[in-house]
XYZ file of C-alpha atoms in Angstrom:
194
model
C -124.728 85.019 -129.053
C -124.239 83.799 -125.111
C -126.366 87.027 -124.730
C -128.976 85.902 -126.600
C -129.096 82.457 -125.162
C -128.618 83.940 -121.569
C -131.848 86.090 -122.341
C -134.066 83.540 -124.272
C -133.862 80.955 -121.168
C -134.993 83.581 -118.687
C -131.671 84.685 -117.224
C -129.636 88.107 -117.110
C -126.332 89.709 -118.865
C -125.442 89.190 -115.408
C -125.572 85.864 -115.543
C -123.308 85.603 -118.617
C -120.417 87.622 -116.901
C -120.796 85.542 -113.944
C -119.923 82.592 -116.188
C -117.300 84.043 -117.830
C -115.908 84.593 -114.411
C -116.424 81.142 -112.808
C -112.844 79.474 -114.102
C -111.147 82.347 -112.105
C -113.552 82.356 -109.045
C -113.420 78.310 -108.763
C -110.019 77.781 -110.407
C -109.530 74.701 -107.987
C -112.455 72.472 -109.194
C -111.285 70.103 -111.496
C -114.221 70.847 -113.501
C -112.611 74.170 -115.056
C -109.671 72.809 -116.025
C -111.017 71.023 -118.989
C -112.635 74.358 -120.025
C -112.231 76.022 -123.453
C -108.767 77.728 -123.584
C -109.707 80.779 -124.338
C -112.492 80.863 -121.355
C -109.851 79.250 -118.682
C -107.219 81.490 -119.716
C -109.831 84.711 -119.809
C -108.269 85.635 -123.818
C -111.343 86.476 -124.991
C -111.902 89.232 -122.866
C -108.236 90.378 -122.489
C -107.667 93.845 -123.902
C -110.083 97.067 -123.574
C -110.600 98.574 -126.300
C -113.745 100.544 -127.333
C -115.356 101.841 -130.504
C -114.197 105.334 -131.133
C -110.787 104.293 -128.713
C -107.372 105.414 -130.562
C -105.948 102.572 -131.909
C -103.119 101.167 -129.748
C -99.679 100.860 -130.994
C -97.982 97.556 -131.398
C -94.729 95.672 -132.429
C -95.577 93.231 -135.116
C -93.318 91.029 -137.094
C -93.114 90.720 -141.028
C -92.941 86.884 -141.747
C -90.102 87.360 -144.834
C -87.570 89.558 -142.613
C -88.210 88.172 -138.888
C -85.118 89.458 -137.655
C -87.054 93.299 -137.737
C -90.037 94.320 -135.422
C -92.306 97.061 -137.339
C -94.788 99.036 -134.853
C -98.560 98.496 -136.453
C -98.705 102.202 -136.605
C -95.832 102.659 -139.113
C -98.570 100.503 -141.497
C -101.392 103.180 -141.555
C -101.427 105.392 -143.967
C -103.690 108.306 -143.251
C -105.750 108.361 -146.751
C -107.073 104.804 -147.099
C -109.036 102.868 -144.458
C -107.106 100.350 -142.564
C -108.765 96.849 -141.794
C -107.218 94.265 -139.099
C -107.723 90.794 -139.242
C -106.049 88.583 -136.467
C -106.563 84.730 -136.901
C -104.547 81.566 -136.947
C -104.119 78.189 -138.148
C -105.878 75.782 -136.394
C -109.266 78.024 -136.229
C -111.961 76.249 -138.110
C -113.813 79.474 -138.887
C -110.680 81.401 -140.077
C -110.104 78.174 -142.588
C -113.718 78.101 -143.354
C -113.543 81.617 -144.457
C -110.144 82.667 -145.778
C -110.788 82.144 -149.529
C -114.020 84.993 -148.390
C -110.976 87.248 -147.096
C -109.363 87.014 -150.417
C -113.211 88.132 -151.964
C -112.663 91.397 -150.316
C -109.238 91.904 -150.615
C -109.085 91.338 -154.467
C -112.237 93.875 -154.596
C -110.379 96.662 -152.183
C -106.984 95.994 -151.986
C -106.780 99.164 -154.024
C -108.484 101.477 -151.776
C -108.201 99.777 -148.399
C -104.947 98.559 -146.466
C -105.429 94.739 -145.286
C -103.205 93.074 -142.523
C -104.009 89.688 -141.009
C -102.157 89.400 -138.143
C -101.068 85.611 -136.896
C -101.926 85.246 -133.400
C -101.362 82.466 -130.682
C -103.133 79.462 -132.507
C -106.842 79.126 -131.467
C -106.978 75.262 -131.003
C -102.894 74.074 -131.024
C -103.021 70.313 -131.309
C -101.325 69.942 -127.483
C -103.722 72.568 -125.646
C -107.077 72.671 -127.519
C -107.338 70.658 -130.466
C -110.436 70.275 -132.221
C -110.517 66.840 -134.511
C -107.346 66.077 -136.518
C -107.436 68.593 -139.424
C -104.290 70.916 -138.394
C -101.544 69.562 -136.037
C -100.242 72.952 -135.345
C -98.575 72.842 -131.912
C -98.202 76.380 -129.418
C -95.955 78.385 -130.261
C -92.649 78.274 -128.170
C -90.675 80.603 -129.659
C -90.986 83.237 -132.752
C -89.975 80.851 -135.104
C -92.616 78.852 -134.727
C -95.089 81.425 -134.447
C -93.389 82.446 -137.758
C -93.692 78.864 -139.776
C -97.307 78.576 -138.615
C -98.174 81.861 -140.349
C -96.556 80.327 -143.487
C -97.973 77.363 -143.506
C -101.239 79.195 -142.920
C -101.171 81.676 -146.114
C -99.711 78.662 -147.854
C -102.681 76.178 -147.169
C -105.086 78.703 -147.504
C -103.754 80.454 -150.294
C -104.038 83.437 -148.010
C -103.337 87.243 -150.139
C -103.773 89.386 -147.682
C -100.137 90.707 -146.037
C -99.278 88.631 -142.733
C -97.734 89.619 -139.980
C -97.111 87.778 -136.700
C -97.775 88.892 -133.052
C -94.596 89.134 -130.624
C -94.650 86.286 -128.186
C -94.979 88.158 -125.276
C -99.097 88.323 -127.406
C -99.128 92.285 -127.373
C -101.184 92.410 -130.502
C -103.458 89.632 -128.600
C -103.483 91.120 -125.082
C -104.274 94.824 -126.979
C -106.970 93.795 -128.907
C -108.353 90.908 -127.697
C -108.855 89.451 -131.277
C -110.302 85.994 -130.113
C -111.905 84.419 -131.196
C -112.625 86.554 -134.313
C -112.658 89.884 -134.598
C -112.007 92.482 -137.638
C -111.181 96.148 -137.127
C -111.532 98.598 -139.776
C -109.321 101.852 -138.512
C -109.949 104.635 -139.910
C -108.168 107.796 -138.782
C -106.743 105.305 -136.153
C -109.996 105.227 -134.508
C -110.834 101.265 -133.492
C -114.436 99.950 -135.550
C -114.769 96.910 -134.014
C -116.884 93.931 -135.769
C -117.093 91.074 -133.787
């Protein structure tokens, strides 16, 4: 979408990445420091993965038994297609579309392998809140990161199996799932749709 706006106004691709860059390049003007999140922090371009790439492995953590770490790869089971979701709480567009996620889990759930994965929360109420719908702080420590992902499938009434990143982000930092980004794996070859 920047792209396309970039383009339709007369300017380059280049133009876009020099954007992306300025918080880093100017990162004493106070300007930048009121940025999006996810733009001052660089998140959404963390991670380099390609279509066609091997799909990293990962530690992941079940929300029931949080005392284990499971690697993503011990999920994948070579005969059905694997699909990826990553998303938290406090994203509008992940609320706005979850009961959408169950559409297509209750239709496939028998042929394909769903995992959402709960990531660093998009727009915690004390970095980047957007209006007063979720007061979902960031995550200090795995057990918050843990009750966020519960109150998430609980409010949204989310089916699809959740897991939750490690806080050191290694499922965010890998894949780069932000703002929202599905991967369908098959043969553990990354199909990105962003």
């Amino acid at each position: 979408m920047q792209h396309n706006l970039v383009r339709e106004f007369g300017y380059s691709d280049e133009a876009v990445q020099l954007l992306r860059r300025a918080p880093q390049l100017y990162q004493d003007d106070p300007a930048f420091r009121t940025t999006q999140v996810y733009v001052r922090n660089n998140i959404a371009s963390r991670g380099n993965l390609k279509e066609g790439m091997l799909a990293p492995d990962c530690p992941l953590v079940p929300l029931m038994n949080d005392k284990t770490i499971i690697q993503l790869r011990s999920l994948y089971r070579p005969e059905r297609p694997f699909v990826l979701l990553a998303g938290s709480y406090t994203c509008p567009l992940y609320r706005y579309i979850s009961h959408v996620l169950n559409d297509i889990y209750s239709l496939y759930k028998n042929d394909v392998d769903f995992y959402m994965i709960q990531i660093r929360e998009a727009h915690a109420s004390d970095v980047w809140p957007i209006g007063n719908i979720v007061e979902v702080k960031e995550h200090r420590t795995l057990e918050e990161r843990l009750t966020a992902a519960r109150t998430m499938v609980e409010a949204t009434q989310l089916e699809i199996p959740v897991l939750a990143d490690t806080m050191d982000n290694t499922f965010l930092n890998l894949y780069s799932p932000w703002p929202f980004r599905f991967f369908n794996n098959s043969t553990t070859v990354i199909h990105a749709e962003i």
